[in-house]
PDB file of C-alpha atoms in Angstrom:
ATOM      1  CA  MET Q1318     -51.175 104.217 105.105  1.00 61.00           C
ATOM      2  CA  LYS Q1319     -49.419 106.114 102.312  1.00 69.00           C
ATOM      3  CA  LYS Q1320     -47.368 103.054 101.409  1.00 73.00           C
ATOM      4  CA  SER Q1321     -50.558 100.997 101.057  1.00 79.00           C
ATOM      5  CA  LYS Q1322     -52.051 103.561  98.659  1.00 80.00           C
ATOM      6  CA  ARG Q1323     -48.907 103.580  96.557  1.00 84.00           C
ATOM      7  CA  VAL Q1324     -49.014  99.788  96.233  1.00 84.00           C
ATOM      8  CA  TRP Q1325     -52.624  99.952  95.019  1.00 87.00           C
ATOM      9  CA  PHE Q1326     -51.802 102.712  92.522  1.00 86.00           C
ATOM     10  CA  ILE Q1327     -49.226 100.375  91.020  1.00 88.00           C
ATOM     11  CA  ALA Q1328     -51.086  97.076  91.430  1.00 89.00           C
ATOM     12  CA  ILE Q1329     -54.449  98.104  89.941  1.00 90.00           C
ATOM     13  CA  PRO Q1330     -53.072  99.204  86.523  1.00 91.00           C
ATOM     14  CA  ILE Q1331     -50.933  96.059  86.331  1.00 93.00           C
ATOM     15  CA  ILE Q1332     -53.942  93.857  87.127  1.00 93.00           C
ATOM     16  CA  LEU Q1333     -56.056  95.685  84.531  1.00 93.00           C
ATOM     17  CA  ILE Q1334     -53.372  95.325  81.838  1.00 94.00           C
ATOM     18  CA  LEU Q1335     -52.891  91.616  82.592  1.00 94.00           C
ATOM     19  CA  GLY Q1336     -56.661  91.094  82.544  1.00 93.00           C
ATOM     20  CA  TYR Q1337     -56.924  92.779  79.144  1.00 93.00           C
ATOM     21  CA  LEU Q1338     -54.046  90.688  77.724  1.00 93.00           C
ATOM     22  CA  ILE Q1339     -55.625  87.446  78.935  1.00 91.00           C
ATOM     23  CA  TRP Q1340     -59.040  88.440  77.537  1.00 90.00           C
ATOM     24  CA  ASP Q1341     -57.497  89.432  74.197  1.00 88.00           C
ATOM     25  CA  SER Q1342     -55.609  86.127  73.956  1.00 85.00           C
ATOM     26  CA  PHE Q1343     -58.718  84.017  74.464  1.00 85.00           C
ATOM     27  CA  SER Q1344     -61.042  86.106  72.271  1.00 84.00           C
ATOM     28  CA  GLN Q1345     -59.152  85.730  68.979  1.00 82.00           C
ATOM     29  CA  PRO Q1346     -61.334  84.677  66.029  1.00 81.00           C
ATOM     30  CA  SER Q1347     -61.180  81.110  64.768  1.00 82.00           C
ATOM     31  CA  MET Q1348     -62.450  79.360  61.650  1.00 84.00           C
ATOM     32  CA  LYS Q1349     -65.721  78.666  63.469  1.00 86.00           C
ATOM     33  CA  ASP Q1350     -66.333  82.419  63.844  1.00 85.00           C
ATOM     34  CA  ILE Q1351     -66.056  83.157  60.107  1.00 90.00           C
ATOM     35  CA  PRO Q1352     -69.075  82.682  57.805  1.00 90.00           C
ATOM     36  CA  GLY Q1353     -68.746  79.594  55.637  1.00 89.00           C
ATOM     37  CA  ASP Q1354     -68.517  76.645  58.066  1.00 90.00           C
ATOM     38  CA  PHE Q1355     -64.770  76.070  57.488  1.00 93.00           C
ATOM     39  CA  ALA Q1356     -62.862  73.012  58.717  1.00 92.00           C
ATOM     40  CA  GLU Q1357     -59.200  72.127  58.124  1.00 93.00           C
ATOM     41  CA  VAL Q1358     -58.945  68.545  56.821  1.00 95.00           C
ATOM     42  CA  ALA Q1359     -55.346  68.176  55.605  1.00 94.00           C
ATOM     43  CA  PHE Q1360     -51.967  69.869  56.060  1.00 95.00           C
ATOM     44  CA  VAL Q1361     -48.415  69.311  54.850  1.00 94.00           C
ATOM     45  CA  ARG Q1362     -45.246  71.358  55.469  1.00 92.00           C
ATOM     46  CA  ASN Q1363     -41.702  71.018  54.227  1.00 88.00           C
ATOM     47  CA  GLU Q1364     -38.976  70.333  56.761  1.00 85.00           C
ATOM     48  CA  GLN Q1365     -37.014  73.472  55.865  1.00 70.00           C
ATOM     49  CA  ASN Q1366     -36.625  75.642  58.961  1.00 64.00           C
ATOM     50  CA  LYS Q1367     -34.446  78.272  57.302  1.00 65.00           C
ATOM     51  CA  GLY Q1368     -35.334  79.841  54.009  1.00 67.00           C
ATOM     52  CA  GLY Q1369     -38.527  79.099  52.166  1.00 80.00           C
ATOM     53  CA  ILE Q1370     -41.153  77.355  54.266  1.00 86.00           C
ATOM     54  CA  VAL Q1371     -43.929  75.751  52.235  1.00 89.00           C
ATOM     55  CA  ARG Q1372     -47.298  75.044  53.847  1.00 92.00           C
ATOM     56  CA  ILE Q1373     -50.224  73.444  52.006  1.00 95.00           C
ATOM     57  CA  TYR Q1374     -53.705  73.288  53.580  1.00 96.00           C
ATOM     58  CA  ALA Q1375     -56.972  71.667  52.526  1.00 95.00           C
ATOM     59  CA  VAL Q1376     -60.061  73.278  54.060  1.00 95.00           C
ATOM     60  CA  THR Q1377     -63.679  72.254  53.598  1.00 95.00           C
ATOM     61  CA  VAL Q1378     -66.448  74.819  53.190  1.00 95.00           C
ATOM     62  CA  GLY Q1379     -69.988  74.025  54.290  1.00 93.00           C
ATOM     63  CA  ASP Q1380     -71.579  77.209  52.890  1.00 90.00           C
ATOM     64  CA  PRO Q1381     -69.662  78.226  49.731  1.00 91.00           C
ATOM     65  CA  LEU Q1382     -72.038  81.057  48.771  1.00 91.00           C
ATOM     66  CA  ASN Q1383     -71.595  82.998  52.039  1.00 91.00           C
ATOM     67  CA  ALA Q1384     -68.000  81.982  52.776  1.00 92.00           C
ATOM     68  CA  ASN Q1385     -65.407  84.646  53.540  1.00 92.00           C
ATOM     69  CA  TYR Q1386     -62.328  82.981  52.037  1.00 93.00           C
ATOM     70  CA  GLU Q1387     -59.943  85.896  52.616  1.00 92.00           C
ATOM     71  CA  ALA Q1388     -60.795  86.140  56.318  1.00 91.00           C
ATOM     72  CA  CYS Q1389     -60.241  82.407  56.693  1.00 92.00           C
ATOM     73  CA  ALA Q1390     -56.919  82.592  54.815  1.00 91.00           C
ATOM     74  CA  ASP Q1391     -55.771  85.365  57.157  1.00 90.00           C
ATOM     75  CA  LEU Q1392     -55.844  82.882  60.050  1.00 90.00           C
ATOM     76  CA  PHE Q1393     -53.153  80.680  58.499  1.00 90.00           C
ATOM     77  CA  PRO Q1394     -49.467  81.453  59.186  1.00 87.00           C
ATOM     78  CA  THR Q1395     -47.113  83.052  56.681  1.00 86.00           C
ATOM     79  CA  ASN Q1396     -43.426  83.569  57.367  1.00 80.00           C
ATOM     80  CA  ASP Q1397     -40.901  85.912  55.813  1.00 76.00           C
ATOM     81  CA  TYR Q1398     -38.013  84.912  53.558  1.00 77.00           C
ATOM     82  CA  ASN Q1399     -39.759  83.414  50.506  1.00 78.00           C
ATOM     83  CA  SER Q1400     -42.241  81.268  52.390  1.00 86.00           C
ATOM     84  CA  VAL Q1401     -45.457  80.185  50.675  1.00 90.00           C
ATOM     85  CA  THR Q1402     -48.793  79.233  52.218  1.00 92.00           C
ATOM     86  CA  ARG Q1403     -51.398  77.716  49.887  1.00 94.00           C
ATOM     87  CA  ILE Q1404     -54.944  77.094  51.067  1.00 96.00           C
ATOM     88  CA  PHE Q1405     -57.212  74.935  48.904  1.00 96.00           C
ATOM     89  CA  PHE Q1406     -60.926  75.215  49.680  1.00 96.00           C
ATOM     90  CA  PHE Q1407     -63.216  72.258  48.901  1.00 96.00           C
ATOM     91  CA  ASN Q1408     -66.968  71.868  49.138  1.00 94.00           C
ATOM     92  CA  LYS Q1409     -67.814  69.842  52.239  1.00 94.00           C
ATOM     93  CA  ASN Q1410     -70.602  68.029  50.383  1.00 93.00           C
ATOM     94  CA  ALA Q1411     -68.271  66.838  47.590  1.00 93.00           C
ATOM     95  CA  PRO Q1412     -65.190  64.600  47.783  1.00 93.00           C
ATOM     96  CA  TYR Q1413     -62.121  66.307  49.251  1.00 94.00           C
ATOM     97  CA  PRO Q1414     -58.537  65.149  49.913  1.00 94.00           C
ATOM     98  CA  THR Q1415     -57.429  64.097  53.368  1.00 92.00           C
ATOM     99  CA  THR Q1416     -53.736  63.935  52.428  1.00 93.00           C
ATOM    100  CA  LEU Q1417     -51.607  66.409  50.511  1.00 93.00           C
ATOM    101  CA  GLN Q1418     -48.137  66.360  48.964  1.00 92.00           C
ATOM    102  CA  LEU Q1419     -45.520  69.092  48.647  1.00 88.00           C
ATOM    103  CA  GLU Q1420     -45.138  68.759  44.876  1.00 89.00           C
ATOM    104  CA  ALA Q1421     -47.677  70.207  42.440  1.00 87.00           C
ATOM    105  CA  PRO Q1422     -50.547  69.487  41.880  1.00 90.00           C
ATOM    106  CA  TYR Q1423     -50.604  68.801  45.689  1.00 93.00           C
ATOM    107  CA  TYR Q1424     -53.628  66.452  45.465  1.00 93.00           C
ATOM    108  CA  ASP Q1425     -55.385  64.276  42.871  1.00 92.00           C
ATOM    109  CA  THR Q1426     -57.004  66.887  40.604  1.00 90.00           C
ATOM    110  CA  ALA Q1427     -58.921  64.231  38.676  1.00 90.00           C
ATOM    111  CA  GLN Q1428     -60.731  63.139  41.832  1.00 93.00           C
ATOM    112  CA  TYR Q1429     -61.049  66.415  43.794  1.00 94.00           C
ATOM    113  CA  ASN Q1430     -62.072  69.901  42.675  1.00 93.00           C
ATOM    114  CA  ALA Q1431     -61.038  72.987  44.655  1.00 93.00           C
ATOM    115  CA  ILE Q1432     -63.647  75.765  44.689  1.00 95.00           C
ATOM    116  CA  ASN Q1433     -61.142  78.448  45.717  1.00 93.00           C
ATOM    117  CA  ILE Q1434     -57.369  78.712  46.118  1.00 94.00           C
ATOM    118  CA  VAL Q1435     -55.580  81.359  48.165  1.00 94.00           C
ATOM    119  CA  LYS Q1436     -51.808  81.776  47.997  1.00 92.00           C
ATOM    120  CA  ARG Q1437     -49.926  83.934  50.497  1.00 90.00           C
ATOM    121  CA  MET Q1438     -46.227  84.731  50.180  1.00 87.00           C
ATOM    122  CA  GLY Q1439     -43.838  85.996  52.804  1.00 74.00           C
ATOM    123  CA  SER Q1440     -41.949  89.244  52.385  1.00 66.00           C
ATOM    124  CA  LYS Q1441     -38.219  90.052  52.292  1.00 52.00           C
TER     125      LYS Q1441
END
């Protein structure tokens, strides 16, 4: 009887911790949870795996007046060691690029107009 109680004293906390970890993993915010009706439409990344990783994203915004650009930018990855993540936000109701390039200006600036640009740099 005492051995059975000891097993439950160990098993119940482990089950509770695992349950919390699973719940926390599946309840992370996404772009759909942030005000602004965001949708990722284009992405390009350099092939460098060591050193400076460069990521360029194009994201459409359905509600530019109420959009939380910083919260959306926080969802995109940024690595250490001189990496750069650039997120270009475009109005969903205007033309926007569906392909990007690694060299500036990253898209055809004569045809498309970004309404906001967020640049995040890695540390170290």
